[in-house]
PDB file of C-alpha atoms in Angstrom:
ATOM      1  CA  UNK A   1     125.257  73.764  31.527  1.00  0.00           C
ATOM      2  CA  UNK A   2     123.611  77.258  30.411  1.00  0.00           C
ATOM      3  CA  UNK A   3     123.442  80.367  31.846  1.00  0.00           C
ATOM      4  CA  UNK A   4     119.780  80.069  32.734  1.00  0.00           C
ATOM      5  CA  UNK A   5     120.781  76.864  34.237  1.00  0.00           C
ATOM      6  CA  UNK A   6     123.366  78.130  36.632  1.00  0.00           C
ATOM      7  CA  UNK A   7     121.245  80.907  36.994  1.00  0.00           C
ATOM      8  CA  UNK A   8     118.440  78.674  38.670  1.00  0.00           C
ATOM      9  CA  UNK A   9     120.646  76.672  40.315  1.00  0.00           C
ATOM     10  CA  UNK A  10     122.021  79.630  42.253  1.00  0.00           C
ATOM     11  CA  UNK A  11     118.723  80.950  43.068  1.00  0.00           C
ATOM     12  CA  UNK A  12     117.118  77.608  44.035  1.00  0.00           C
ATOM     13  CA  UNK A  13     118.122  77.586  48.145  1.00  0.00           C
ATOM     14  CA  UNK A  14     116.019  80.432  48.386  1.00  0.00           C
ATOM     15  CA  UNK A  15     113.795  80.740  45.910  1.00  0.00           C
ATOM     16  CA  UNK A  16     110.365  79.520  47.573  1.00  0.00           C
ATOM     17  CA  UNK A  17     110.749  82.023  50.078  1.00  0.00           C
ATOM     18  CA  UNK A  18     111.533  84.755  47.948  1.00  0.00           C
ATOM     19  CA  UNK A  19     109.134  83.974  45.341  1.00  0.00           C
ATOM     20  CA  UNK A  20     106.493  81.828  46.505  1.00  0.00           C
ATOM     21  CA  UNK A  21     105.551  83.976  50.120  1.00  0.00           C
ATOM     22  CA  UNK A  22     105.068  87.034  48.899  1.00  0.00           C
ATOM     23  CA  UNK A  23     101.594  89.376  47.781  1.00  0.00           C
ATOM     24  CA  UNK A  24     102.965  89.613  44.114  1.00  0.00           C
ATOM     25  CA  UNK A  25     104.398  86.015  43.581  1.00  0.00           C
ATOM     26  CA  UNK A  26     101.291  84.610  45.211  1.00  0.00           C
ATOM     27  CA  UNK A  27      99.131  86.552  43.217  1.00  0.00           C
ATOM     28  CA  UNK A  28     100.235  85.793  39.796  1.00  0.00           C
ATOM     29  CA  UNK A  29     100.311  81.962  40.416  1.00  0.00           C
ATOM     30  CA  UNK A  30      97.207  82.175  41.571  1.00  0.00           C
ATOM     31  CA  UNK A  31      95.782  84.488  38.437  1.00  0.00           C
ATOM     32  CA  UNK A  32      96.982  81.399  36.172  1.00  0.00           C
ATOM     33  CA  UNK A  33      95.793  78.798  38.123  1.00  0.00           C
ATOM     34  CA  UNK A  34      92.254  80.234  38.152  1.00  0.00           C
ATOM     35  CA  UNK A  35      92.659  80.774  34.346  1.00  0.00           C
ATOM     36  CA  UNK A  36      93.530  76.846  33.539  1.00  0.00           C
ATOM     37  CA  UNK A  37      91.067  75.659  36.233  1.00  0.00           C
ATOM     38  CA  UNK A  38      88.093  74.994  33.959  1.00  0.00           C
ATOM     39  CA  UNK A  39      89.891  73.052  32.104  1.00  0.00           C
ATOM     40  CA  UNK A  40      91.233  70.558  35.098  1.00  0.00           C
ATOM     41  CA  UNK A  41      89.276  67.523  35.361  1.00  0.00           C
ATOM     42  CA  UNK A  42      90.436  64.707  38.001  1.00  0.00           C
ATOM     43  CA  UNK A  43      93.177  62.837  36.121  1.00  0.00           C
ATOM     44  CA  UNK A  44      93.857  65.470  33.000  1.00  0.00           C
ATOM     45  CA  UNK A  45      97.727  64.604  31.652  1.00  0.00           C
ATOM     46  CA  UNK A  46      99.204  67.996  32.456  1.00  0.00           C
ATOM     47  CA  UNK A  47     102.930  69.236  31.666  1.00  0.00           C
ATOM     48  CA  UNK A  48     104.546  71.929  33.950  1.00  0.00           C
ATOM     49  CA  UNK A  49     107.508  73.042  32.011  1.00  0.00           C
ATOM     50  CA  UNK A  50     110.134  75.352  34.136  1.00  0.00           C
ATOM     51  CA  UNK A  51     108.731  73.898  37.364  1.00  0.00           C
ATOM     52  CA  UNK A  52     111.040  75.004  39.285  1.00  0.00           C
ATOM     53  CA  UNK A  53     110.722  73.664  42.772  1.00  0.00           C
ATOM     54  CA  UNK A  54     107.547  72.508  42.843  1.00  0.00           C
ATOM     55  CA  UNK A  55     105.574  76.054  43.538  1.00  0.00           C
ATOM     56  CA  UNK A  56     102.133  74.422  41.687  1.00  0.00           C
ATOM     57  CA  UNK A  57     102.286  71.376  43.094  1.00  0.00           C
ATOM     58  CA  UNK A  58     100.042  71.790  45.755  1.00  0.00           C
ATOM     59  CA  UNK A  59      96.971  73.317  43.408  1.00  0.00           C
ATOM     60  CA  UNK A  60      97.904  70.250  41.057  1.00  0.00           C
ATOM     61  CA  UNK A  61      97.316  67.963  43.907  1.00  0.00           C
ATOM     62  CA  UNK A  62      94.198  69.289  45.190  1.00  0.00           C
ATOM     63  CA  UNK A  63      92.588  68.429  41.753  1.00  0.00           C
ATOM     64  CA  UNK A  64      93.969  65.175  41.184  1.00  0.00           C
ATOM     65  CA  UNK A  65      96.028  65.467  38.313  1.00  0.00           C
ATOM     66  CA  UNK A  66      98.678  63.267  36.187  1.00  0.00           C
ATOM     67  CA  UNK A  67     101.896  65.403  36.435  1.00  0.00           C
ATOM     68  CA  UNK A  68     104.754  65.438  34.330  1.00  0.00           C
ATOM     69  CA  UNK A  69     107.452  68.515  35.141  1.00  0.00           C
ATOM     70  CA  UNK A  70     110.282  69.730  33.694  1.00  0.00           C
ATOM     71  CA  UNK A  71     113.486  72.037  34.441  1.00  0.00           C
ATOM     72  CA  UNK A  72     116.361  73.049  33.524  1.00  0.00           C
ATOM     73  CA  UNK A  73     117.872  73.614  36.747  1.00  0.00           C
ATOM     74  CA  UNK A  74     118.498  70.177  38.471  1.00  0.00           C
ATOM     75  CA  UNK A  75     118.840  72.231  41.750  1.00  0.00           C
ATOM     76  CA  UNK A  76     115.219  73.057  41.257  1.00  0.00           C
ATOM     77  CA  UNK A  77     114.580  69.644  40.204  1.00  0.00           C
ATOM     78  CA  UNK A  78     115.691  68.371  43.265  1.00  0.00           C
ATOM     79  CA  UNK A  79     113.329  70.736  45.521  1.00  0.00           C
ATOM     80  CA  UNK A  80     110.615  69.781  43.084  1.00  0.00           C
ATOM     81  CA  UNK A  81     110.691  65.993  44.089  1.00  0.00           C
ATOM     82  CA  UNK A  82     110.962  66.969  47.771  1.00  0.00           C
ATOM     83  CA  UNK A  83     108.094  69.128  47.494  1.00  0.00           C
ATOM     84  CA  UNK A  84     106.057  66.916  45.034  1.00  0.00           C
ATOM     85  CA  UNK A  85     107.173  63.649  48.054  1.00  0.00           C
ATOM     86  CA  UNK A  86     105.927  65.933  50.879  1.00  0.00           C
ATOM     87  CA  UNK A  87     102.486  66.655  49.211  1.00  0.00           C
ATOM     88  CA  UNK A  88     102.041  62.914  48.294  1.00  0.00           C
ATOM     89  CA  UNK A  89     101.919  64.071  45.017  1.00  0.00           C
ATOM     90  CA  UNK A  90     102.485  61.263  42.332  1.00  0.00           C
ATOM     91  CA  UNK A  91     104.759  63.334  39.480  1.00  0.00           C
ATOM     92  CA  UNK A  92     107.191  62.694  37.230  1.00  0.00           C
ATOM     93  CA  UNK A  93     109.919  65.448  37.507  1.00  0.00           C
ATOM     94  CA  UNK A  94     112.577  65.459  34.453  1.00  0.00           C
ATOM     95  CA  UNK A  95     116.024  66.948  34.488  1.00  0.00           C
ATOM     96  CA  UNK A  96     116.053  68.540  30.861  1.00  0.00           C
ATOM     97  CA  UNK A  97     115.988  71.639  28.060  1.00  0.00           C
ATOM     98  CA  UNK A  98     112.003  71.690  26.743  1.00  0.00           C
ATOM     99  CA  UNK A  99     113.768  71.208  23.108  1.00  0.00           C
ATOM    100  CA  UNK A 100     115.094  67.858  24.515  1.00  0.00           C
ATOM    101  CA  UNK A 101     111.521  66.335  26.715  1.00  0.00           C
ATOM    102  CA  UNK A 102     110.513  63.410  25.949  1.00  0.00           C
ATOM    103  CA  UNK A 103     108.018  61.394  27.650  1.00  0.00           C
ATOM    104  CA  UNK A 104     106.474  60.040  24.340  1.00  0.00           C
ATOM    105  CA  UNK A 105     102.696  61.368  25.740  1.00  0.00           C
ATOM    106  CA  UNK A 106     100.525  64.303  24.765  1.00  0.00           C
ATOM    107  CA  UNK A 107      99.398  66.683  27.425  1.00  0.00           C
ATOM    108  CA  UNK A 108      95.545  68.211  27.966  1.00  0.00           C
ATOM    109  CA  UNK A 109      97.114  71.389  29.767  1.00  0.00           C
ATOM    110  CA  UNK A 110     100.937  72.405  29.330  1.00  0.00           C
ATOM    111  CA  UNK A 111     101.503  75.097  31.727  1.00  0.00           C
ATOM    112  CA  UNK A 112     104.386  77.351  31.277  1.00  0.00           C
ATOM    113  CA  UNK A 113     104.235  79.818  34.316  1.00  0.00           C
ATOM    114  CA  UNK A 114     106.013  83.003  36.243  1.00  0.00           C
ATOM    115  CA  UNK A 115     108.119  83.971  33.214  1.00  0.00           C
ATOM    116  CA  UNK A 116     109.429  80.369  32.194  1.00  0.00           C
ATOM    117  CA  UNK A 117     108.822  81.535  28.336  1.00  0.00           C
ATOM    118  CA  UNK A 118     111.065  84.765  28.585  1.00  0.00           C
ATOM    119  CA  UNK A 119     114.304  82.396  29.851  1.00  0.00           C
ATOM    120  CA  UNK A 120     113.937  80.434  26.535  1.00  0.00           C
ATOM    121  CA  UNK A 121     116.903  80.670  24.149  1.00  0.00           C
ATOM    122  CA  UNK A 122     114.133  79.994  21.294  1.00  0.00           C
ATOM    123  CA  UNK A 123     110.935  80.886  21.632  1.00  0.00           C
ATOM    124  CA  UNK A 124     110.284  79.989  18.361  1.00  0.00           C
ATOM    125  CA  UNK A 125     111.689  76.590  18.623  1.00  0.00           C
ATOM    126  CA  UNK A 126     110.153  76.556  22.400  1.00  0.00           C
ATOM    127  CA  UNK A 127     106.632  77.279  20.873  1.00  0.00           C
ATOM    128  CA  UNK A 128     106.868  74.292  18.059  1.00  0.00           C
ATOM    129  CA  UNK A 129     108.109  72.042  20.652  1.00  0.00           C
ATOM    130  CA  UNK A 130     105.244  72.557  22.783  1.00  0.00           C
ATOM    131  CA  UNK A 131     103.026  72.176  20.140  1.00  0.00           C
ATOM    132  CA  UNK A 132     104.122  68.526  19.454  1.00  0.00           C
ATOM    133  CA  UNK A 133     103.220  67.927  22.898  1.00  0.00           C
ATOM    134  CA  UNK A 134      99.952  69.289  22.991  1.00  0.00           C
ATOM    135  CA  UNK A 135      96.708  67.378  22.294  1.00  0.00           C
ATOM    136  CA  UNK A 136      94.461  68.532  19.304  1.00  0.00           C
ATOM    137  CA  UNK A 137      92.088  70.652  21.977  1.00  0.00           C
ATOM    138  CA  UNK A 138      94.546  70.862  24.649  1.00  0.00           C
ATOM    139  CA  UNK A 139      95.292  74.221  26.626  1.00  0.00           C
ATOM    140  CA  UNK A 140      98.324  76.182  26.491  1.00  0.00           C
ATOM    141  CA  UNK A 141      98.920  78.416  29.171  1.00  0.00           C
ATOM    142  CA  UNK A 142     101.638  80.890  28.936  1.00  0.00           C
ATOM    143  CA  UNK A 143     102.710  83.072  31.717  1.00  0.00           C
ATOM    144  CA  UNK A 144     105.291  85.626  30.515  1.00  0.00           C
ATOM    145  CA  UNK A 145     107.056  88.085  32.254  1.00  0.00           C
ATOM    146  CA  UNK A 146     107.417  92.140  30.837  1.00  0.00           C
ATOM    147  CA  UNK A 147     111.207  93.904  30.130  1.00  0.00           C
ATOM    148  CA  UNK A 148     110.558  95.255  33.576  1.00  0.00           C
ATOM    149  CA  UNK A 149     108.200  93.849  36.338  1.00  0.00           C
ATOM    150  CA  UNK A 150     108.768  94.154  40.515  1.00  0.00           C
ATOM    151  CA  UNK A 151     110.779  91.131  40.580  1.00  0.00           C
ATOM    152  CA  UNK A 152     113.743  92.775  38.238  1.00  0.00           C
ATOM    153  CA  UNK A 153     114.286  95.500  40.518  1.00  0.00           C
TER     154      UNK A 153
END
């Protein structure tokens, strides 16, 4: 298990309510989810990578979406499948490293949000993975975190 793995795991009892109730954490979900909304169409393949538990499950429902998820943390994976089981949301939620998802599919959207990129051993490696998952015209959307933002303090 990794760092970033334990790491999660130790956060993920109360990580919703840290995280997911307040001004700033609202705010920034809801910056990206405006920002890949165009491109959400009922039924577009989409690929939440670092899903923690489930925070964007409830905008992915309310457009009708085919979700696949991802995390590293199987603590979070766990609250993802409760959450994604409450909303009636139909997703498949993997146990994994990005480098090591496979679902053999290509996604329209891959969605990478709240600073999932900056936990990444290798971006690099992160970046060419993603790529491979990506259709030709798909969207990639990429929400990284500074050196120092509110939620390091």
């Amino acid at each position: 298990m990794t760092v970033v793995a334990k790491t999660f795991d130790s956060y993920a009892t109360g990580y919703a309510d840290k995280f997911n109730r307040n001004q700033i954490g609202i705010y920034q979900r809801e910056r990206v989810q405006v920002e890949i909304a165009p491109y959400l169409q009922p039924g577009t393949a989409v690929l939440d990578v670092g899903c923690g538990p489930g925070s964007d499950f409830g905008f992915y429902r309310s457009k009708n979406l085919m979700i696949d998820a991802m995390d590293i943390s199987e603590k979070m994976v766990e609250l993802a499948r409760q959450n994604a089981a409450q909303l009636g949301l139909s997703a498949t939620v993997s146990h994994c490293d990005l480098l090591d998802f496979w679902t053999g599919k290509t996604y329209d959207v891959i969605v990478l949000n709240f600073g999932v990129i900056n936990a990444m051993a290798d971006a690099g490696a992160a970046l060419e993975k993603l790529q491979h998952l990506l259709k030709p015209d798909g969207v990639l959307a990429i929400g990284a975190m500074p050196p120092f933002h509110l939620f390091s303090a």
